[in-house]
Tab-separated table of C-alpha atoms and ligand atoms in Angstrom:
chain	number	residue	atom	x	y	z
A	1	MET	CA	0.000	0.071	-0.083
A	2	LYS	CA	1.467	3.258	-1.108
A	3	LYS	CA	1.530	5.793	1.957
A	4	ILE	CA	2.266	9.401	1.627
A	5	ILE	CA	2.783	12.153	4.297
A	6	TYR	CA	1.654	15.232	3.149
A	7	TRP	CA	3.563	18.065	4.820
A	8	PHE	CA	1.516	21.404	4.844
A	9	ARG	CA	4.080	24.313	4.794
A	10	GLY	CA	3.070	27.654	3.514
A	11	ASP	CA	0.141	26.223	1.608
A	12	LEU	CA	-2.745	26.163	4.144
A	13	ARG	CA	-5.492	25.582	1.375
A	14	LEU	CA	-7.266	22.922	-0.421
A	15	ILE	CA	-8.274	24.945	-3.529
A	16	ASP	CA	-5.413	25.271	-5.839
A	17	ASN	CA	-3.042	23.146	-4.169
A	18	PRO	CA	-1.481	20.809	-6.864
A	19	ALA	CA	1.033	19.388	-4.449
A	20	PHE	CA	-1.707	18.132	-2.180
A	21	VAL	CA	-3.898	16.906	-5.087
A	22	THR	CA	-0.873	14.889	-6.547
A	23	ALA	CA	-0.340	13.353	-3.101
A	24	CYS	CA	-4.067	12.401	-3.057
A	25	LEU	CA	-3.774	10.849	-6.491
A	26	ASP	CA	-0.551	8.874	-5.811
A	27	SER	CA	-1.399	7.469	-2.284
A	28	GLU	CA	-3.744	4.710	-1.013
A	29	ALA	CA	-3.254	6.061	2.632
A	30	LEU	CA	-2.513	9.696	3.362
A	31	LEU	CA	-1.275	11.444	6.447
A	32	PRO	CA	-1.750	15.321	6.272
A	33	ILE	CA	0.643	16.935	8.856
A	34	TYR	CA	1.708	20.422	10.014
A	35	ILE	CA	4.993	20.801	11.853
A	36	HIS	CA	5.766	23.908	14.161
A	37	HIS	CA	9.486	24.397	13.792
A	38	PRO	CA	11.205	25.503	17.168
A	39	ARG	CA	13.120	28.307	15.303
A	40	ASN	CA	9.784	30.110	14.882
A	41	LYS	CA	9.243	30.268	18.582
A	42	ALA	CA	13.006	31.077	19.381
A	43	ASP	CA	14.415	34.689	19.606
A	44	THR	CA	16.343	36.015	16.695
A	45	LYS	CA	20.041	37.110	17.112
A	46	TRP	CA	18.569	40.673	17.156
A	47	GLY	CA	16.978	40.055	20.463
A	48	PHE	CA	13.191	39.487	19.703
A	49	SER	CA	11.104	36.584	18.847
A	50	LYS	CA	11.098	35.400	15.266
A	51	LYS	CA	7.320	35.234	14.961
A	52	GLY	CA	5.292	37.657	16.834
A	53	SER	CA	1.781	36.994	18.209
A	54	TYR	CA	-0.109	38.410	15.230
A	55	SER	CA	1.241	36.157	12.626
A	56	GLN	CA	1.087	33.110	15.196
A	57	GLN	CA	-2.517	33.662	15.822
A	58	PHE	CA	-3.302	33.965	12.115
A	59	LEU	CA	-1.267	30.808	11.537
A	60	GLN	CA	-3.284	28.860	14.257
A	61	GLU	CA	-6.598	30.016	12.885
A	62	SER	CA	-5.388	29.005	9.391
A	63	ILE	CA	-4.442	25.631	10.630
A	64	LEU	CA	-7.732	25.078	12.440
A	65	ASP	CA	-9.534	26.009	9.304
A	66	LEU	CA	-7.693	23.561	7.240
A	67	LYS	CA	-8.059	20.751	9.880
A	68	LYS	CA	-11.801	21.375	10.058
A	69	GLN	CA	-12.177	21.084	6.176
A	70	LEU	CA	-10.039	17.947	6.067
A	71	LEU	CA	-12.115	16.285	8.945
A	72	GLU	CA	-15.198	17.164	6.967
A	73	LYS	CA	-13.723	15.187	4.065
A	74	GLY	CA	-12.953	12.187	6.295
A	75	SER	CA	-9.343	12.917	6.737
A	76	ASP	CA	-7.473	15.016	9.445
A	77	LEU	CA	-4.567	17.303	9.933
A	78	LEU	CA	-1.802	16.195	12.509
A	79	GLU	CA	0.047	18.937	14.253
A	80	PHE	CA	3.431	18.463	15.645
A	81	SER	CA	5.975	20.509	17.361
A	82	GLY	CA	9.691	19.772	16.731
A	83	LEU	CA	12.171	19.323	14.090
A	84	PRO	CA	10.961	17.959	10.649
A	85	GLU	CA	14.176	15.845	10.403
A	86	GLU	CA	13.265	14.191	13.568
A	87	ILE	CA	9.341	14.087	13.432
A	88	ILE	CA	9.211	12.845	9.891
A	89	PRO	CA	11.551	9.913	10.130
A	90	GLU	CA	9.682	8.957	13.320
A	91	LEU	CA	6.464	8.955	11.288
A	92	ILE	CA	7.885	7.007	8.476
A	93	LYS	CA	9.351	4.296	11.012
A	94	ILE	CA	5.701	3.751	12.432
A	95	LEU	CA	4.135	3.764	8.877
A	96	GLY	CA	6.730	1.069	7.669
A	97	ASP	CA	7.477	3.170	4.384
A	98	ALA	CA	6.158	6.538	3.131
A	99	ASP	CA	7.147	9.319	0.799
A	100	VAL	CA	6.723	12.836	1.681
A	101	TYR	CA	5.057	15.460	-0.515
A	102	CYS	CA	5.043	19.221	0.010
A	103	GLN	CA	5.220	22.739	-1.526
A	104	ALA	CA	8.625	23.798	-2.603
A	105	ILE	CA	10.045	26.853	-0.749
A	106	GLU	CA	13.119	28.319	-2.353
A	107	ALA	CA	14.651	29.783	0.883
A	108	PRO	CA	17.654	28.590	3.046
A	109	GLU	CA	15.864	27.469	6.097
A	110	GLU	CA	13.178	25.561	4.451
A	111	ASN	CA	15.681	24.081	1.895
A	112	SER	CA	17.807	22.903	4.842
A	113	ASP	CA	14.841	21.195	6.268
A	114	VAL	CA	14.422	19.111	3.204
A	115	ASN	CA	18.107	18.422	2.806
A	116	LEU	CA	18.199	17.059	6.463
A	117	LEU	CA	15.305	14.824	5.325
A	118	ASN	CA	17.119	13.724	2.082
A	119	LYS	CA	20.212	12.848	4.023
A	120	GLN	CA	18.345	10.328	5.965
A	121	ASN	CA	17.222	8.889	2.663
A	122	VAL	CA	13.694	10.290	2.963
A	123	THR	CA	12.165	10.975	-0.424
A	124	VAL	CA	10.563	14.407	-0.537
A	125	LYS	CA	8.668	15.343	-3.583
A	126	GLN	CA	8.408	19.054	-3.657
A	127	LEU	CA	6.237	21.089	-6.154
A	128	TRP	CA	6.456	24.776	-6.685
A	129	GLN	CA	3.111	26.348	-6.424
A	130	SER	CA	3.634	29.917	-4.859
A	131	SER	CA	3.418	32.180	-7.939
A	132	MET	CA	0.565	33.356	-10.155
A	133	LEU	CA	2.512	32.403	-13.186
A	134	ASP	CA	3.904	28.865	-13.747
A	135	PRO	CA	7.763	29.109	-14.201
A	136	LYS	CA	7.697	26.579	-16.839
A	137	ASP	CA	5.472	28.912	-18.990
A	138	LEU	CA	7.857	31.929	-18.736
A	139	PRO	CA	9.393	33.222	-21.920
A	140	PHE	CA	12.938	32.775	-20.271
A	141	ALA	CA	14.665	30.369	-18.143
A	142	LEU	CA	14.436	31.401	-14.416
A	143	GLU	CA	18.275	31.304	-14.046
A	144	GLN	CA	18.278	33.883	-16.756
A	145	MET	CA	15.252	36.001	-15.770
A	146	PRO	CA	15.837	39.752	-16.285
A	147	ASP	CA	17.381	41.541	-13.186
A	148	MET	CA	15.040	44.696	-13.710
A	149	PHE	CA	11.457	44.381	-12.844
A	150	THR	CA	10.347	46.470	-15.896
A	151	ALA	CA	12.301	44.225	-18.235
A	152	PHE	CA	10.826	41.021	-16.484
A	153	ARG	CA	7.223	42.599	-16.849
A	154	GLN	CA	7.649	43.680	-20.475
A	155	LYS	CA	8.941	40.113	-21.490
A	156	ILE	CA	5.914	38.570	-19.754
A	157	GLU	CA	3.374	41.068	-21.249
A	158	ASN	CA	4.931	40.881	-24.668
A	159	ALA	CA	4.647	37.173	-24.558
A	160	LYS	CA	0.870	37.609	-23.581
A	161	LEU	CA	1.549	35.209	-20.826
A	162	LYS	CA	-1.467	34.253	-18.826
A	163	PHE	CA	-1.694	32.447	-15.435
A	164	ALA	CA	-2.534	28.724	-15.420
A	165	LYS	CA	-5.982	27.660	-14.183
A	166	PRO	CA	-6.153	26.984	-10.562
A	167	VAL	CA	-6.439	23.303	-9.714
A	168	LEU	CA	-9.680	22.143	-8.125
A	169	PRO	CA	-9.524	20.564	-4.598
A	170	PRO	CA	-9.317	16.712	-4.558
A	171	SER	CA	-12.602	15.079	-4.911
A	172	THR	CA	-11.641	12.384	-2.528
A	173	ILE	CA	-8.951	12.223	0.144
A	174	PRO	CA	-7.400	8.823	0.635
A	175	PRO	CA	-7.959	7.246	4.094
A	176	LEU	CA	-5.700	8.075	6.958
A	177	PRO	CA	-2.972	5.252	7.566
A	178	ASP	CA	-4.014	2.444	9.882
A	179	GLU	CA	-1.229	3.350	12.237
A	180	LEU	CA	-2.978	6.489	13.361
A	181	ASN	CA	-3.320	5.243	16.997
A	182	GLN	CA	0.268	4.362	17.133
A	183	ILE	CA	1.274	7.752	15.957
A	184	ASN	CA	-0.956	9.443	18.441
A	185	GLN	CA	0.370	7.403	21.301
A	186	ASN	CA	3.958	7.758	20.401
A	187	GLN	CA	5.871	9.514	23.206
A	188	ASN	CA	8.660	10.654	20.780
A	189	LEU	CA	6.310	12.736	18.818
A	190	ASN	CA	5.016	16.014	20.214
A	191	ASN	CA	1.676	15.594	18.916
A	192	LEU	CA	-0.342	18.834	19.479
A	193	ARG	CA	-3.981	17.629	19.436
A	194	ILE	CA	-6.493	20.220	19.974
A	195	ASP	CA	-6.897	19.300	23.689
A	196	ASN	CA	-3.426	19.938	24.730
A	197	LYS	CA	-2.566	22.772	22.318
A	198	LYS	CA	-1.930	26.167	23.830
A	199	GLU	CA	-4.100	28.799	22.046
A	200	ILE	CA	-2.560	32.107	21.319
A	201	THR	CA	-4.883	34.978	21.487
A	202	VAL	CA	-3.971	38.543	20.885
A	203	ASN	CA	-6.277	41.426	20.914
A	204	ALA	CA	-5.540	44.163	18.236
A	205	ALA	CA	-5.235	47.783	19.565
A	206	ASP	CA	-8.495	49.575	20.125
A	207	ASN	CA	-7.952	51.956	17.120
A	208	ALA	CA	-6.962	48.985	14.746
A	209	GLU	CA	-9.502	49.173	11.697
A	210	LEU	CA	-7.935	46.083	10.148
A	211	ILE	CA	-9.701	42.725	10.727
A	212	PHE	CA	-7.691	39.519	9.565
A	213	GLU	CA	-8.802	35.967	10.328
A	214	GLY	CA	-6.664	33.251	9.319
A	215	GLY	CA	-7.892	30.278	7.100
A	216	GLU	CA	-9.022	29.519	3.684
A	217	THR	CA	-12.612	30.081	4.407
A	218	ALA	CA	-11.882	33.624	5.642
A	219	ALA	CA	-9.855	34.201	2.606
A	220	SER	CA	-12.443	33.229	0.156
A	221	LEU	CA	-14.891	35.513	1.988
A	222	HIS	CA	-12.511	38.440	2.088
A	223	ILE	CA	-11.601	38.176	-1.569
A	224	GLU	CA	-15.087	37.684	-2.662
A	225	GLN	CA	-16.298	40.842	-0.821
A	226	TYR	CA	-13.399	42.742	-2.172
A	227	PHE	CA	-14.562	42.080	-5.638
A	228	GLU	CA	-18.309	42.329	-4.940
A	229	ARG	CA	-17.892	45.771	-3.440
A	230	ARG	CA	-16.249	46.900	-6.749
A	231	LEU	CA	-13.160	47.951	-4.970
A	232	PRO	CA	-10.865	46.923	-7.818
A	233	ASP	CA	-12.333	49.806	-10.003
A	234	THR	CA	-10.557	52.364	-7.798
A	235	TYR	CA	-7.433	50.417	-6.639
A	236	LYS	CA	-4.826	52.544	-8.408
A	237	GLN	CA	-6.161	55.826	-6.874
A	238	THR	CA	-6.545	54.467	-3.447
A	239	ARG	CA	-3.488	52.221	-3.156
A	240	ASN	CA	-1.265	54.733	-1.470
A	241	GLN	CA	-3.537	55.830	1.221
A	242	LEU	CA	-2.849	54.859	4.939
A	243	LEU	CA	-5.969	54.243	6.792
A	244	GLY	CA	-8.574	51.537	6.861
A	245	MET	CA	-9.331	48.221	5.255
A	246	ASP	CA	-10.344	49.321	1.639
A	247	TYR	CA	-7.515	51.358	0.221
A	248	SER	CA	-5.722	48.232	-0.969
A	249	THR	CA	-6.755	44.557	-1.457
A	250	LYS	CA	-5.295	43.266	1.828
A	251	PHE	CA	-4.930	39.862	0.137
A	252	SER	CA	-1.404	39.493	1.444
A	253	PRO	CA	-2.016	37.920	4.778
A	254	TRP	CA	-3.938	35.098	3.133
A	255	LEU	CA	-1.441	34.807	0.279
A	256	ALA	CA	1.504	34.559	2.819
A	257	HIS	CA	0.021	31.624	4.615
A	258	GLY	CA	-1.128	30.040	1.330
A	259	CYS	CA	-4.849	30.225	2.508
A	260	SER	CA	-5.414	31.388	-1.004
A	261	SER	CA	-3.212	31.154	-4.161
A	262	ALA	CA	-2.242	33.985	-6.456
A	263	ARG	CA	-3.631	32.020	-9.337
A	264	SER	CA	-7.161	31.846	-7.707
A	265	ILE	CA	-6.991	35.730	-7.131
A	266	ALA	CA	-5.820	36.200	-10.945
A	267	GLN	CA	-8.753	34.016	-12.057
A	268	ARG	CA	-11.180	36.056	-9.914
A	269	LEU	CA	-9.675	39.289	-11.248
A	270	SER	CA	-9.986	38.091	-14.828
A	271	GLN	CA	-13.567	37.203	-14.593
A	272	TYR	CA	-14.119	40.521	-12.820
A	273	GLU	CA	-12.591	42.361	-15.802
A	274	LYS	CA	-14.732	40.418	-18.285
A	275	GLN	CA	-17.861	41.332	-16.091
A	276	HIS	CA	-17.269	45.027	-15.376
A	277	GLY	CA	-14.397	46.005	-17.872
A	278	ALA	CA	-10.699	46.316	-17.282
A	279	ASN	CA	-9.358	49.670	-16.384
A	280	GLU	CA	-5.967	51.201	-15.107
A	281	SER	CA	-6.729	49.909	-11.477
A	282	THR	CA	-7.602	46.419	-12.199
A	283	TYR	CA	-4.437	46.332	-14.395
A	284	TRP	CA	-2.523	47.611	-11.395
A	285	ILE	CA	-3.522	44.673	-9.352
A	286	TRP	CA	-2.054	42.308	-11.871
A	287	PHE	CA	1.038	44.549	-11.844
A	288	GLU	CA	1.453	44.304	-7.970
A	289	LEU	CA	0.829	40.381	-8.119
A	290	LEU	CA	3.654	40.460	-10.867
A	291	TRP	CA	5.984	42.181	-8.283
A	292	ARG	CA	5.249	39.373	-5.925
A	293	ASP	CA	6.092	36.668	-8.607
A	294	TYR	CA	9.285	38.567	-9.515
A	295	PHE	CA	10.523	38.450	-6.006
A	296	SER	CA	9.490	34.823	-5.637
A	297	PHE	CA	11.589	33.853	-8.864
A	298	LEU	CA	14.688	35.687	-7.761
A	299	PRO	CA	15.958	32.875	-5.551
A	300	PHE	CA	16.028	30.624	-8.567
A	301	LYS	CA	18.520	32.903	-10.163
A	302	TYR	CA	20.718	34.049	-7.075
A	303	GLY	CA	19.904	31.300	-4.485
A	304	LYS	CA	21.555	31.822	-1.300
A	305	LYS	CA	23.237	35.139	-2.237
A	306	LEU	CA	19.789	36.832	-1.731
A	307	PHE	CA	20.213	36.029	1.989
A	308	TYR	CA	23.846	37.181	2.430
A	309	ARG	CA	24.334	40.348	4.629
A	310	THR	CA	25.769	42.324	1.659
A	311	GLY	CA	22.943	40.957	-0.400
A	312	LEU	CA	23.998	40.797	-4.221
A	313	THR	CA	26.502	43.646	-3.706
A	314	ASP	CA	29.921	43.856	-1.791
A	315	GLN	CA	28.986	47.152	0.140
A	316	LEU	CA	29.759	46.883	3.754
A	317	ILE	CA	27.051	47.036	6.551
A	318	GLY	CA	27.011	49.554	9.219
A	319	LYS	CA	27.091	48.519	12.835
A	320	LEU	CA	23.734	48.063	14.713
A	321	ASN	CA	23.059	50.931	17.268
A	322	VAL	CA	20.831	49.019	19.690
A	323	SER	CA	19.239	52.276	21.164
A	324	GLN	CA	18.589	53.675	17.713
A	325	PHE	CA	17.015	50.487	16.823
A	326	ASN	CA	14.762	50.429	19.779
A	327	GLN	CA	13.785	53.839	19.035
A	328	TRP	CA	12.678	52.770	15.457
A	329	ILE	CA	10.910	49.614	16.636
A	330	ASN	CA	9.188	51.226	19.363
A	331	GLY	CA	8.067	54.268	17.536
A	332	GLN	CA	10.107	56.648	19.335
A	333	THR	CA	12.125	58.273	16.723
A	334	LYS	CA	12.410	61.989	16.134
A	335	ASP	CA	9.834	61.758	13.276
A	336	SER	CA	6.225	61.438	14.114
A	337	PHE	CA	5.310	59.974	10.801
A	338	ILE	CA	7.671	57.115	11.280
A	339	ASN	CA	6.433	56.676	14.736
A	340	ALA	CA	2.821	56.407	13.539
A	341	ALA	CA	3.699	53.560	11.235
A	342	MET	CA	5.846	51.795	13.614
A	343	THR	CA	3.019	51.890	16.304
A	344	GLU	CA	0.612	50.669	13.543
A	345	LEU	CA	2.881	47.640	12.932
A	346	SER	CA	3.349	46.629	16.479
A	347	SER	CA	-0.417	47.203	17.252
A	348	THR	CA	-1.918	45.372	14.145
A	349	GLY	CA	0.724	43.257	12.387
A	350	PHE	CA	0.130	45.282	9.337
A	351	MET	CA	1.278	48.386	7.595
A	352	SER	CA	0.516	49.827	4.033
A	353	ASN	CA	3.079	49.363	1.296
A	354	ARG	CA	3.669	53.057	1.142
A	355	MET	CA	4.652	53.264	4.880
A	356	ARG	CA	6.743	50.076	4.644
A	357	GLN	CA	8.854	51.757	2.009
A	358	ILE	CA	9.144	54.952	4.093
A	359	VAL	CA	10.055	53.283	7.369
A	360	ALA	CA	12.566	51.016	5.733
A	361	SER	CA	14.314	54.027	4.087
A	362	TYR	CA	14.252	55.876	7.297
A	363	TRP	CA	15.976	52.973	9.155
A	364	ILE	CA	18.590	52.479	6.404
A	365	TYR	CA	19.265	55.948	5.270
A	366	ASP	CA	18.252	58.396	8.024
A	367	MET	CA	19.227	56.248	10.942
A	368	GLY	CA	22.261	54.492	9.121
A	369	GLY	CA	20.717	51.049	10.407
A	370	ASP	CA	21.568	47.610	9.440
A	371	TRP	CA	18.938	46.599	6.911
A	372	ARG	CA	18.952	42.971	8.129
A	373	ALA	CA	17.701	44.044	11.582
A	374	GLY	CA	14.846	46.052	9.959
A	375	ALA	CA	13.890	42.973	7.667
A	376	ALA	CA	13.839	40.725	10.915
A	377	TRP	CA	11.688	43.114	12.709
A	378	PHE	CA	9.227	42.946	9.733
A	379	GLU	CA	9.523	39.220	9.772
A	380	SER	CA	8.593	39.155	13.538
A	381	GLN	CA	5.675	41.595	13.283
A	382	LEU	CA	3.996	41.168	9.909
A	383	ILE	CA	0.830	39.295	9.648
A	384	ASP	CA	1.739	38.836	6.071
A	385	TYR	CA	5.395	37.990	6.441
A	386	ASP	CA	6.501	36.320	3.063
A	387	VAL	CA	10.188	35.347	2.761
A	388	TYR	CA	10.491	36.245	-0.877
A	389	SER	CA	8.565	39.626	-0.692
A	390	ASN	CA	10.199	40.866	2.631
A	391	GLN	CA	13.560	39.903	1.681
A	392	GLY	CA	13.224	41.276	-1.978
A	393	ASN	CA	11.711	44.613	-0.873
A	394	TRP	CA	14.404	45.217	1.831
A	395	LEU	CA	17.258	44.458	-0.596
A	396	TYR	CA	15.534	46.655	-3.226
A	397	ILE	CA	15.327	49.700	-0.689
A	398	ALA	CA	18.785	48.938	0.544
A	399	GLY	CA	20.369	49.042	-2.794
A	400	ARG	CA	21.553	45.296	-2.356
A	401	GLY	CA	19.269	43.437	-4.822
A	402	THR	CA	18.993	43.754	-8.575
A	403	ASP	CA	17.831	47.463	-8.901
A	404	PRO	CA	20.375	49.196	-10.908
A	405	ARG	CA	19.519	52.527	-9.331
A	406	GLY	CA	21.376	51.187	-6.054
A	407	GLY	CA	18.865	51.925	-3.365
A	408	ARG	CA	15.757	53.930	-2.796
A	409	PRO	CA	16.037	56.603	-0.170
A	410	PHE	CA	12.668	58.411	0.484
A	411	ASN	CA	12.324	61.960	1.620
A	412	VAL	CA	10.233	61.390	4.858
A	413	GLY	CA	8.932	65.101	4.924
A	414	LYS	CA	7.837	65.047	1.254
A	415	GLN	CA	6.138	61.628	1.766
A	416	MET	CA	4.320	62.970	4.824
A	417	ARG	CA	3.038	65.999	2.929
A	418	ASP	CA	1.918	63.874	0.115
A	419	HIS	CA	0.318	61.080	2.040
A	420	ASP	CA	-0.820	62.444	5.407
A	421	PRO	CA	-1.320	66.177	4.683
A	422	ASP	CA	-3.947	66.643	7.263
A	423	GLY	CA	-2.113	64.482	9.870
A	424	ALA	CA	-5.033	62.049	10.132
A	425	TYR	CA	-2.749	59.132	10.000
A	426	ARG	CA	-0.621	60.305	12.780
A	427	LYS	CA	-3.345	61.372	14.869
A	428	HIS	CA	-4.847	57.959	14.661
A	429	TRP	CA	-1.825	56.129	15.808
A	430	LEU	CA	-0.116	58.487	18.282
B	1	FAD	C1	10.374	46.748	3.187
B	1	FAD	C2	8.939	46.062	2.702
B	1	FAD	C3	8.704	44.592	3.100
B	1	FAD	C4	7.685	43.899	2.660
B	1	FAD	N1	7.458	42.738	3.126
B	1	FAD	C5	6.370	42.021	2.726
B	1	FAD	C6	6.131	40.682	3.235
B	1	FAD	O1	6.754	40.174	4.216
B	1	FAD	N2	5.002	40.094	2.702
B	1	FAD	C7	4.286	40.700	1.706
B	1	FAD	O2	3.289	39.928	1.246
B	1	FAD	N3	4.554	41.839	1.138
B	1	FAD	C8	5.616	42.614	1.688
B	1	FAD	N4	5.757	43.743	1.205
B	1	FAD	C9	5.034	44.169	-0.069
B	1	FAD	C10	3.718	45.098	0.145
B	1	FAD	O3	4.131	46.110	1.015
B	1	FAD	C11	2.655	44.154	0.636
B	1	FAD	O4	2.407	43.199	-0.038
B	1	FAD	C12	1.256	44.967	0.664
B	1	FAD	O5	1.424	46.122	1.418
B	1	FAD	C13	0.298	44.021	1.278
B	1	FAD	O6	-0.977	44.768	1.197
B	1	FAD	P1	-2.012	44.537	0.223
B	1	FAD	O7	-2.327	43.012	0.197
B	1	FAD	O8	-3.240	45.269	0.496
B	1	FAD	O9	-1.345	44.854	-1.068
B	1	FAD	P2	-2.081	45.494	-2.466
B	1	FAD	O10	-1.450	46.829	-2.683
B	1	FAD	O11	-3.450	45.228	-2.495
B	1	FAD	O12	-1.406	44.468	-3.577
B	1	FAD	C14	-2.012	43.204	-4.066
B	1	FAD	C15	-1.064	42.154	-3.760
B	1	FAD	O13	0.179	42.419	-4.741
B	1	FAD	C16	1.434	41.951	-3.848
B	1	FAD	N5	2.211	43.092	-3.673
B	1	FAD	C17	1.922	44.390	-3.697
B	1	FAD	N6	3.025	45.034	-3.520
B	1	FAD	C18	4.026	44.328	-3.392
B	1	FAD	C19	5.412	44.303	-3.349
B	1	FAD	N7	6.142	45.486	-3.139
B	1	FAD	N8	6.180	43.212	-3.249
B	1	FAD	C20	5.622	42.025	-3.501
B	1	FAD	N9	4.269	41.903	-3.650
B	1	FAD	C21	3.545	42.914	-3.630
B	1	FAD	C22	0.944	41.392	-2.574
B	1	FAD	O14	0.713	39.947	-2.582
B	1	FAD	C23	-0.461	41.934	-2.279
B	1	FAD	O15	-1.403	41.359	-1.634
B	1	FAD	C24	6.822	44.472	1.589
B	1	FAD	C25	7.209	45.862	1.198
B	1	FAD	C26	8.210	46.519	1.658
B	1	FAD	C27	8.400	47.857	1.079
């Protein structure tokens, strides 16, 4: 009997999850699992936890929603806490023999998890499913992708490349393996069943206007409402605003946890354009999703170099001034605009794209800070932390990525006059 362990990672969904569908088709018994890696609970070298409470809560909600869906389909989701290289071999020992299927993640920590399994002769079948466009449809090999975003976009647009159709959820899920009781009773496995799981609850600040609930069910609802309310019509005009839920799509937290796929969103956007007509704003949502793809493809060309402290350059890094860093993260700098944004981030786990650019620039260019500490703080705080988008955007602003302009310093005073002329944003958060 062919047994497969399906290892959910950043793909907490059933719709458009080709790796999961393949696992269902290839197996006679299927064990869906999620592993909480200890590194996500540990402190970073910068002295704060790698994952803050907002993203942990969103993750828990997403896992619970997935588990509920799997239970309804006669399956389940087993949650473990520990190292994948210890838990998965232990599971395989109990199952007798099993292959592992999962989503491919092109980032050092996640690649190392898989390498450690391969070293123990565990077969891990990984499928890339994080982008809107399928890498094999691109008009260039990923290793030769254009460095500049504009050239990347133009090649794709000239080739009239479309996203591949999202994959339907599996019609049936193979039964759980017979060894389920042995797994549940195994003392070596830190099996987090609902009854012994510590729930994480955080209450967003009273002045938080953003409501994010994790899970595929909430994702579908949010995305549908965004389109039904005709918000795409005005996206380009509103996307640089700073307050409220409606100025941008707010798809990112669900995309980051894989509760929805970029292809499903692209398909909905395409339907919307057919129904209501395309305009500059609907095009701009594609444009932004293409930025997301661009950053997710860069690791195929540059690999680990993207994670070097110097990025793709040989420029030196400034020393970390701890007291200045604390001012920045706690919203206690000399600049009230920056302070408002940093307060928003630590109170909600979210910040607009415009403010992310401004605070990152302020940390790097006005405070002379180490970009890696800024990126790590974002990773800890953001409810939508995504390894490719966070690393890519920080490298871009710090001038250590592929941008030939070599860095993007923002004039904070000008940005404030342009985007918060009446001080409403500062008043809201300070
Ligand atoms: C320093 C910095 C760090 C960032 N870190 C992250 C991160 O960890 N996770 C993350 O998802 N985004 C990150 N971004 C990109 C961007 O700020 C967010 O994707 C966006 O603000 C999310 O809000 P939204 O869903 O309403 O976006 P919208 O403006 O509605 O855009 C629609 C979608 O397009 C994608 N997108 C938009 N802008 C970008 C961009 N600049 N780069 C990549 N994708 C983009 C996102 O998936 C987004 O959901 C970062 C940007 C900066 C400047």
